[in-house]
Short mmCIF file of C-alpha atoms and ligand atoms in Angstrom, two decimals:
data_model
loop_
_atom_site.label_atom_id
_atom_site.label_comp_id
_atom_site.label_asym_id
_atom_site.label_seq_id
_atom_site.Cartn_x
_atom_site.Cartn_y
_atom_site.Cartn_z
CA MET A 1 15.89 28.52 0.52
CA ILE A 2 12.88 26.03 0.10
CA SER A 3 13.34 24.15 -3.66
CA GLU A 4 10.99 24.33 -6.45
CA LYS A 5 10.25 20.84 -6.05
CA MET A 6 9.56 20.51 -2.55
CA MET A 7 6.86 24.17 -3.03
CA PRO A 8 3.77 21.20 -3.53
CA LEU A 9 5.44 19.01 -1.37
CA LEU A 10 4.60 21.72 1.75
CA ARG A 11 1.62 22.72 0.85
CA ASN A 12 0.09 19.23 0.28
CA ASN A 13 1.36 18.57 3.83
CA SER A 14 -0.38 21.07 5.67
CA ALA A 15 -3.95 19.45 4.64
CA ILE A 16 -2.45 15.75 6.05
CA ARG A 17 -1.58 18.55 9.33
CA MET A 18 -4.86 20.02 8.96
CA MET A 19 -6.64 16.00 9.32
CA PHE A 20 -4.54 15.79 11.84
CA GLU A 21 -5.09 18.85 13.66
CA GLU A 22 -8.85 18.57 13.44
CA GLY A 23 -8.75 15.30 15.09
CA ASN A 24 -7.15 17.14 18.13
CA ARG A 25 -9.57 20.03 18.20
CA LEU A 26 -13.09 17.63 17.93
CA ALA A 27 -10.80 15.46 20.94
CA ALA A 28 -10.38 18.54 23.50
CA LEU A 29 -13.49 19.51 22.54
CA TYR A 30 -16.14 17.11 22.63
CA GLY A 31 -13.42 13.96 24.41
CA ARG A 32 -11.21 11.50 22.55
CA GLU A 33 -13.69 8.80 22.84
CA ASN A 34 -16.81 10.69 20.92
CA VAL A 35 -14.32 11.64 18.18
CA TYR A 36 -14.09 9.29 15.29
CA ASP A 37 -10.90 9.24 12.85
CA PHE A 38 -10.89 6.39 10.57
CA SER A 39 -8.60 9.04 8.51
CA LEU A 40 -5.11 7.04 9.11
CA GLY A 41 -3.63 3.59 7.66
CA ASN A 42 -2.10 3.03 10.81
CA PRO A 43 -2.23 -0.80 12.28
CA SER A 44 -5.08 -0.86 15.08
CA VAL A 45 -3.54 -5.14 16.16
CA PRO A 46 -0.16 -5.30 18.29
CA ALA A 47 2.73 -6.99 16.07
CA PRO A 48 2.48 -10.97 16.53
CA PRO A 49 4.47 -11.63 20.45
CA GLU A 50 6.84 -13.51 18.06
CA VAL A 51 7.97 -10.24 17.00
CA ASN A 52 9.10 -8.85 20.10
CA GLN A 53 10.63 -12.60 21.79
CA ALA A 54 12.85 -12.39 18.24
CA ILE A 55 14.22 -9.46 19.45
CA ARG A 56 15.17 -10.32 22.94
CA ASP A 57 16.57 -13.61 21.22
CA VAL A 58 18.91 -11.80 18.55
CA LEU A 59 20.51 -9.29 21.19
CA GLU A 60 21.06 -12.70 23.48
CA GLU A 61 22.06 -14.88 21.00
CA GLU A 62 23.39 -13.72 18.17
CA ASP A 63 27.04 -11.43 17.44
CA THR A 64 26.10 -7.57 18.64
CA LEU A 65 28.93 -7.19 16.06
CA LEU A 66 26.98 -8.36 13.08
CA VAL A 67 23.26 -7.54 14.59
CA HIS A 68 24.15 -3.23 14.96
CA GLY A 69 27.34 -3.20 11.92
CA TYR A 70 27.29 -2.50 8.48
CA MET A 71 25.99 -5.22 5.65
CA SER A 72 26.02 -5.53 1.45
CA ASN A 73 23.34 -2.78 0.74
CA SER A 74 20.99 -5.54 -0.38
CA GLY A 75 21.08 -6.98 3.21
CA TYR A 76 21.60 -9.90 5.54
CA GLU A 77 22.33 -12.74 2.72
CA ASP A 78 20.84 -15.44 5.21
CA VAL A 79 18.24 -13.40 5.69
CA ARG A 80 17.40 -12.90 2.23
CA GLN A 81 17.58 -16.55 1.12
CA ALA A 82 15.54 -17.69 3.95
CA ILE A 83 12.60 -14.97 3.19
CA ALA A 84 13.19 -16.39 -0.63
CA GLN A 85 12.64 -20.14 0.27
CA SER A 86 9.68 -18.91 2.57
CA LEU A 87 8.31 -17.35 -1.23
CA ASN A 88 9.19 -20.59 -2.68
CA ASP A 89 7.37 -22.69 -0.72
CA ARG A 90 4.18 -20.52 -0.51
CA PHE A 91 4.16 -19.80 -4.20
CA GLY A 92 6.19 -22.29 -5.84
CA THR A 93 8.50 -19.42 -7.14
CA GLY A 94 12.46 -19.82 -7.95
CA PHE A 95 14.42 -17.41 -5.60
CA GLY A 96 17.09 -17.47 -4.57
CA ALA A 97 18.72 -14.83 -1.84
CA ARG A 98 20.57 -12.79 -5.24
CA ASN A 99 16.34 -12.14 -6.05
CA LEU A 100 15.57 -9.80 -3.03
CA ILE A 101 16.71 -6.45 -1.83
CA MET A 102 15.86 -5.77 2.04
CA THR A 103 14.46 -2.59 1.76
CA VAL A 104 13.34 0.45 4.16
CA GLY A 105 9.40 -0.23 3.57
CA ALA A 106 7.54 -1.23 0.39
CA ALA A 107 7.95 2.80 0.37
CA SER A 108 11.75 2.46 0.03
CA ALA A 109 11.13 -0.54 -2.66
CA LEU A 110 9.58 1.57 -4.94
CA ASN A 111 11.88 4.38 -4.42
CA ILE A 112 14.76 2.10 -4.80
CA ILE A 113 13.29 0.14 -8.48
CA LEU A 114 12.19 4.01 -9.95
CA LYS A 115 15.40 4.80 -9.42
CA ALA A 116 17.02 2.30 -11.08
CA VAL A 117 14.67 1.92 -14.05
CA LEU A 118 13.60 5.96 -14.52
CA ASN A 119 14.45 8.37 -17.53
CA PRO A 120 14.01 11.67 -17.30
CA ASP A 121 10.03 12.18 -18.50
CA ASP A 122 9.58 8.59 -18.35
CA GLU A 123 5.85 7.81 -17.80
CA VAL A 124 5.06 5.19 -15.03
CA LEU A 125 1.41 4.13 -15.38
CA THR A 126 -1.32 3.74 -12.68
CA PHE A 127 -5.14 2.68 -11.88
CA ALA A 128 -7.21 5.26 -9.77
CA PRO A 129 -7.59 5.29 -6.83
CA TYR A 130 -4.39 5.13 -6.11
CA PHE A 131 -1.84 5.68 -3.22
CA VAL A 132 -0.77 9.43 -3.24
CA GLU A 133 3.22 9.01 -2.73
CA TYR A 134 3.73 7.33 -6.20
CA GLY A 135 2.77 10.64 -7.66
CA ASN A 136 6.31 11.78 -5.57
CA TYR A 137 8.28 8.78 -6.05
CA VAL A 138 7.69 8.70 -9.33
CA ARG A 139 8.48 12.57 -9.77
CA ASN A 140 11.61 11.80 -7.16
CA TYR A 141 13.45 10.62 -10.54
CA ASP A 142 11.77 12.80 -12.96
CA GLY A 143 9.94 10.59 -14.07
CA LYS A 144 5.47 11.33 -15.13
CA LEU A 145 2.92 9.52 -12.81
CA VAL A 146 0.16 8.48 -15.67
CA VAL A 147 -2.87 7.66 -14.52
CA VAL A 148 -5.73 5.54 -16.30
CA PRO A 149 -9.10 6.83 -14.79
CA ALA A 150 -11.08 4.02 -12.34
CA ASP A 151 -13.74 1.59 -13.61
CA THR A 152 -15.91 1.98 -10.72
CA GLU A 153 -18.38 -0.79 -11.53
CA THR A 154 -15.47 -2.97 -10.06
CA PHE A 155 -12.61 -1.43 -9.19
CA GLN A 156 -10.53 -3.69 -10.78
CA PRO A 157 -8.28 -1.96 -13.16
CA ASN A 158 -9.64 -0.90 -16.18
CA LEU A 159 -7.77 -2.46 -18.70
CA ALA A 160 -9.26 -1.37 -22.44
CA VAL A 161 -8.54 2.07 -20.77
CA PHE A 162 -4.33 0.71 -19.72
CA ARG A 163 -4.46 -0.47 -23.43
CA SER A 164 -4.90 2.90 -25.28
CA MET A 165 -2.89 4.85 -22.77
CA ILE A 166 0.69 2.78 -23.28
CA ASN A 167 3.51 4.17 -25.29
CA LYS A 168 6.53 3.91 -26.13
CA ARG A 169 7.57 6.26 -22.95
CA THR A 170 5.90 4.12 -20.96
CA LYS A 171 8.60 2.12 -18.37
CA ALA A 172 6.71 1.40 -15.78
CA VAL A 173 3.12 0.09 -14.37
CA ILE A 174 1.91 0.46 -10.63
CA ILE A 175 0.03 -1.86 -9.36
CA ASN A 176 -1.32 -2.20 -5.96
CA THR A 177 -3.55 -5.35 -4.79
CA PRO A 178 -4.91 -5.68 -2.00
CA ASN A 179 -5.83 -2.08 -2.60
CA ASN A 180 -5.62 1.28 -0.44
CA PRO A 181 -7.84 2.67 -0.78
CA THR A 182 -10.68 0.65 -2.04
CA GLY A 183 -9.63 -2.37 -0.53
CA VAL A 184 -10.04 -4.84 -3.82
CA ILE A 185 -7.84 -7.64 -4.39
CA TYR A 186 -6.80 -7.78 -8.41
CA SER A 187 -8.28 -11.20 -9.37
CA GLY A 188 -5.61 -13.93 -11.62
CA GLU A 189 -7.70 -13.39 -14.70
CA THR A 190 -7.48 -9.39 -14.25
CA ILE A 191 -3.43 -9.76 -13.86
CA ARG A 192 -3.35 -12.34 -16.93
CA SER A 193 -5.26 -9.90 -18.89
CA LEU A 194 -2.98 -6.92 -17.45
CA ALA A 195 -0.17 -9.53 -18.01
CA THR A 196 -1.19 -10.25 -22.12
CA ILE A 197 -1.77 -6.28 -23.04
CA LEU A 198 1.81 -5.63 -21.71
CA GLU A 199 2.95 -8.36 -23.76
CA GLU A 200 1.77 -7.28 -26.49
CA LYS A 201 2.37 -3.77 -26.12
CA GLN A 202 6.42 -4.22 -25.49
CA LYS A 203 6.37 -6.48 -28.77
CA GLU A 204 4.93 -3.42 -30.60
CA PHE A 205 6.73 -0.79 -29.55
CA GLY A 206 10.36 -2.89 -28.78
CA THR A 207 10.45 -1.44 -25.42
CA GLU A 208 10.29 -3.27 -21.83
CA ILE A 209 8.04 -2.18 -19.51
CA LEU A 210 8.31 -3.31 -16.17
CA LEU A 211 5.61 -4.01 -13.84
CA ILE A 212 6.03 -3.13 -10.23
CA SER A 213 3.64 -4.97 -7.88
CA ASP A 214 3.72 -2.45 -4.52
CA GLU A 215 2.34 -5.45 -1.72
CA PRO A 216 2.39 -4.09 1.73
CA TYR A 217 -1.46 -5.26 2.28
CA ARG A 218 -0.84 -8.78 0.93
CA GLU A 219 -1.36 -11.03 3.67
CA LEU A 220 -4.33 -8.76 4.95
CA ALA A 221 -7.42 -10.46 2.95
CA TYR A 222 -10.64 -12.13 3.51
CA ASP A 223 -13.14 -14.87 3.06
CA GLY A 224 -10.24 -17.12 1.50
CA ILE A 225 -9.53 -14.62 -1.43
CA GLU A 226 -6.64 -15.54 -3.23
CA VAL A 227 -3.97 -13.07 -3.51
CA PRO A 228 -2.17 -13.77 -6.78
CA TYR A 229 1.99 -13.94 -7.17
CA VAL A 230 2.78 -11.51 -10.11
CA THR A 231 5.69 -12.96 -10.75
CA LYS A 232 4.10 -15.72 -12.15
CA PHE A 233 2.15 -14.26 -15.09
CA TYR A 234 4.45 -11.80 -16.21
CA ALA A 235 8.38 -11.82 -16.65
CA ASN A 236 9.19 -8.07 -16.43
CA SER A 237 7.59 -7.77 -13.47
CA VAL A 238 9.07 -6.94 -9.02
CA VAL A 239 7.35 -7.34 -6.36
CA CYS A 240 7.73 -4.47 -3.59
CA TYR A 241 6.66 -6.25 -0.27
CA SER A 242 6.32 -4.71 3.60
CA TYR A 243 6.59 -5.89 6.74
CA SER A 244 4.36 -2.47 8.01
CA LYS A 245 1.17 -3.70 7.98
CA SER A 246 1.82 -7.90 7.83
CA LEU A 247 3.70 -8.13 11.18
CA SER A 248 1.92 -4.60 12.40
CA LEU A 249 5.43 -2.94 12.47
CA PRO A 250 4.94 0.43 9.90
CA GLY A 251 7.61 2.13 12.31
CA GLU A 252 10.61 -0.66 12.47
CA ARG A 253 10.30 0.14 8.34
CA ILE A 254 11.22 -3.11 7.10
CA GLY A 255 10.31 -4.29 3.80
CA TYR A 256 12.15 -5.99 0.27
CA VAL A 257 11.66 -5.97 -3.17
CA VAL A 258 11.75 -9.36 -5.11
CA ILE A 259 13.83 -8.90 -9.01
CA PRO A 260 13.28 -12.60 -10.19
CA ASP A 261 16.12 -13.75 -12.90
CA GLU A 262 13.54 -13.52 -15.61
CA VAL A 263 13.16 -9.96 -15.61
CA SER A 264 15.59 -8.53 -18.61
CA GLU A 265 18.23 -7.88 -17.90
CA SER A 266 18.37 -9.34 -14.46
CA ARG A 267 21.60 -9.29 -12.57
CA GLU A 268 21.89 -5.73 -14.17
CA LEU A 269 18.62 -4.45 -12.67
CA ILE A 270 18.91 -6.16 -9.06
CA ALA A 271 22.89 -4.15 -9.09
CA ALA A 272 21.13 -0.96 -10.52
CA ALA A 273 18.42 -1.32 -7.23
CA ALA A 274 21.49 -2.48 -4.72
CA ILE A 275 22.87 0.65 -5.28
CA ALA A 276 20.09 3.12 -5.41
CA ASN A 277 19.54 1.56 -1.87
CA ARG A 278 22.94 3.06 -0.38
CA VAL A 279 22.69 6.40 -2.82
CA ILE A 280 19.35 8.04 -1.89
CA GLY A 281 20.74 7.63 1.65
CA SER A 282 18.78 4.32 2.81
CA VAL A 283 22.32 2.44 2.26
CA ASN A 284 20.48 -0.70 4.20
CA ALA A 285 17.08 -1.59 5.97
CA PRO A 286 17.53 -1.46 9.52
CA SER A 287 19.77 -4.01 11.07
CA LEU A 288 18.26 -5.40 13.77
CA ILE A 289 14.93 -5.61 12.21
CA GLN A 290 16.39 -8.19 9.20
CA ARG A 291 17.43 -10.61 11.95
CA VAL A 292 14.06 -10.51 13.28
CA ILE A 293 12.36 -10.91 9.69
CA LYS A 294 13.99 -14.08 9.99
CA ARG A 295 13.39 -15.64 13.00
CA CYS A 296 9.10 -14.67 12.13
CA LEU A 297 8.48 -15.91 8.77
CA ASN A 298 5.58 -17.91 10.07
CA ALA A 299 4.22 -15.06 12.75
CA LYS A 300 0.61 -13.52 11.40
CA VAL A 301 -1.53 -10.23 13.13
CA ASN A 302 -4.11 -11.00 14.15
CA VAL A 303 -6.50 -10.47 10.65
CA GLU A 304 -9.44 -11.98 12.28
CA ALA A 305 -9.88 -8.31 14.29
CA TYR A 306 -9.53 -6.54 10.79
CA ASP A 307 -11.77 -8.99 9.04
CA ARG A 308 -14.08 -8.53 12.76
CA ASN A 309 -14.41 -4.98 11.96
CA ARG A 310 -15.07 -4.79 8.06
CA SER A 311 -18.12 -6.58 8.60
CA ALA A 312 -19.53 -4.42 11.17
CA LEU A 313 -18.53 -1.24 9.22
CA TYR A 314 -19.85 -2.64 6.28
CA ASP A 315 -23.12 -4.40 7.67
CA GLY A 316 -23.43 -1.14 9.90
CA LEU A 317 -23.06 1.47 6.93
CA THR A 318 -24.90 -0.65 4.11
CA ASN A 319 -27.92 -1.18 6.61
CA LEU A 320 -27.85 2.53 7.01
CA GLY A 321 -27.97 2.83 2.98
CA PHE A 322 -24.10 3.78 2.03
CA GLU A 323 -22.97 2.14 -1.29
CA CYS A 324 -19.79 0.41 -0.31
CA VAL A 325 -17.30 -1.81 -2.05
CA ARG A 326 -17.25 -4.88 0.26
CA PRO A 327 -13.42 -5.23 0.61
CA GLN A 328 -12.07 -8.27 0.28
CA GLY A 329 -8.42 -7.29 1.86
CA ALA A 330 -5.87 -4.77 3.84
CA PHE A 331 -7.89 -2.21 6.17
CA TYR A 332 -9.94 0.17 3.60
CA MET A 333 -13.98 0.78 2.92
CA TRP A 334 -14.02 3.06 0.01
CA VAL A 335 -18.24 4.55 -0.11
CA LYS A 336 -19.76 6.42 -2.80
CA SER A 337 -20.41 10.17 -1.48
CA PRO A 338 -23.71 10.53 -1.46
CA VAL A 339 -23.22 13.78 -2.44
CA GLU A 340 -21.22 14.79 -6.31
CA ASP A 341 -18.53 16.47 -3.93
CA GLU A 342 -17.20 14.36 -2.07
CA LYS A 343 -15.49 16.99 0.13
CA GLU A 344 -18.54 18.40 1.66
CA PHE A 345 -19.74 14.72 2.20
CA CYS A 346 -16.42 14.78 4.42
CA ASP A 347 -17.45 18.18 5.87
CA VAL A 348 -20.79 16.88 7.25
CA CYS A 349 -18.91 13.75 8.45
CA ARG A 350 -17.06 15.69 10.17
CA GLU A 351 -19.60 17.81 11.81
CA HIS A 352 -20.82 14.76 13.30
CA HIS A 353 -16.91 14.08 14.56
CA ILE A 354 -16.20 11.25 11.86
CA LEU A 355 -12.89 11.77 9.82
CA VAL A 356 -12.30 10.42 6.53
CA VAL A 357 -10.00 10.86 3.74
CA PRO A 358 -11.86 12.66 0.42
CA GLY A 359 -11.31 9.96 -2.63
CA SER A 360 -9.76 13.28 -4.49
CA SER A 361 -6.53 12.72 -2.49
CA PHE A 362 -6.59 9.38 -4.44
CA ALA A 363 -7.27 10.80 -7.69
CA CYS A 364 -11.03 9.06 -7.60
CA GLY A 365 -13.69 11.82 -6.44
CA GLY A 366 -17.15 10.79 -5.21
CA TYR A 367 -16.10 8.62 -3.09
CA VAL A 368 -14.40 8.62 0.38
CA ARG A 369 -11.83 5.92 2.55
CA ILE A 370 -12.46 4.85 5.97
CA ALA A 371 -9.83 3.35 7.54
CA TYR A 372 -11.14 0.21 10.09
CA CYS A 373 -8.05 -0.30 10.91
CA VAL A 374 -9.24 1.12 14.46
CA SER A 375 -10.98 -0.03 17.21
CA TYR A 376 -13.97 -2.54 17.16
CA ASP A 377 -15.24 0.37 19.63
CA MET A 378 -14.90 2.92 18.31
CA ILE A 379 -17.06 1.38 15.18
CA GLU A 380 -19.68 0.71 17.11
CA ARG A 381 -19.61 4.14 18.93
CA SER A 382 -19.39 5.43 15.35
CA MET A 383 -23.01 4.22 14.55
CA PRO A 384 -25.18 7.00 15.76
CA ALA A 385 -23.37 9.70 14.12
CA PHE A 386 -22.83 8.42 10.85
CA ALA A 387 -27.01 7.39 11.40
CA LYS A 388 -27.03 10.87 10.93
CA VAL A 389 -24.82 11.83 8.45
CA ALA A 390 -27.65 9.35 7.00
CA GLU A 391 -30.76 10.51 7.54
CA ARG A 392 -29.01 14.50 6.55
CA TYR A 393 -29.05 13.11 3.23
CA GLY A 394 -32.38 11.11 3.14
CA LEU A 395 -30.27 7.86 2.82
CA ASN A 396 -31.49 5.29 5.66
CA LYS A 397 -35.60 5.07 4.66
N1 PLP B 1 2.30 1.35 -1.00
C1 PLP B 1 0.63 1.54 -0.01
C2 PLP B 1 -0.25 1.74 -0.61
C3 PLP B 1 0.71 1.97 1.01
O1 PLP B 1 -0.48 1.76 1.39
C4 PLP B 1 1.32 2.16 1.89
C5 PLP B 1 1.40 2.70 3.10
O2 PLP B 1 0.63 2.93 3.71
C6 PLP B 1 2.74 2.12 1.76
C7 PLP B 1 2.93 1.47 -0.16
C8 PLP B 1 4.12 2.20 2.00
O3 PLP B 1 4.61 1.70 3.29
P1 PLP B 1 5.84 0.91 4.24
O4 PLP B 1 5.34 1.82 5.34
O5 PLP B 1 6.24 -0.16 3.87
O6 PLP B 1 6.98 2.22 3.20
#
């Protein structure tokens, strides 16, 4: 019954389920408070109060037929216009409602763009370590994800290798900044160099290469670091945005894609992406939450809470002798495994009731991802367990 394309996904899914079940098994044996589950990227900070208030206000103040009704596949025009204006105010861009399509989160934004541009066997480049779903999304449209190996010094994109991997089949490049799983933010200089390479290669091969910037973590940036807006650096670029983390609304499934006028054949691409929204079965982004977003454009989650977690975890782990990439954004810490096989390290962590994700799940072995979108309390409670792990590897001498 099950398709051949789905079989590997089924097998992979059981690995994720095993991690989840392991958390429950340990909690049943030792008590939830003695299990330190850092495996999931589920926001631990609640949505800002403006969101719940806006839900009530929409239901009380707006026409119910409109609120619950069908709409254009791109989403409500007034909502798109309001978001476009807010982007223009923040980034000096020139977007209008026409440039935005509301989507079912960043996942759907990526899917509709890939569906709109990929022909079978087209290549999509991304940089290790990367969010594992990219491979699935690209395969959905018979494309091929090609992975640029990590620059393990900086975890900024490895541009020299990237340049050598672009060919005439390269249709798109996906970047993700702030990054899951490293927490790194790509600097303006990096984006500028990447754009220059893409322009050169477009000329060399006489092709169009779309830069897709996946930005669910844009608002989670620390120490005042700016996240460059890619459309200002490279004409053929689109931005996939999401409110899953920026407003802690992952279950509401709301985001958008921006396709600027500067993109080659932009009108056709916008139309194709809107049709893709329909034919992949999303039809349009959820209606009520679109109306809510329009009222919450200035709302913010408590980023300071993540920042506090970040410092506690970073200081705690580095004091114990672990080598960590200091995160600039998102809510993940990327930690070097004290042994080559990071899965062994994950097993040792698990023996001490700590759950972390192996780097090989992000195409970058030798590291693990620790998601610090957890309670501050859990980070504090986990430190003695991390200390035992450090001791096991002779780190904290
Ligand atoms: N891209 C990255 C890098 C992510 O980490 C996630 C979710 O964790 C997504 C995309 C999907 O986000 P959404 O919930 O908006 O679909």
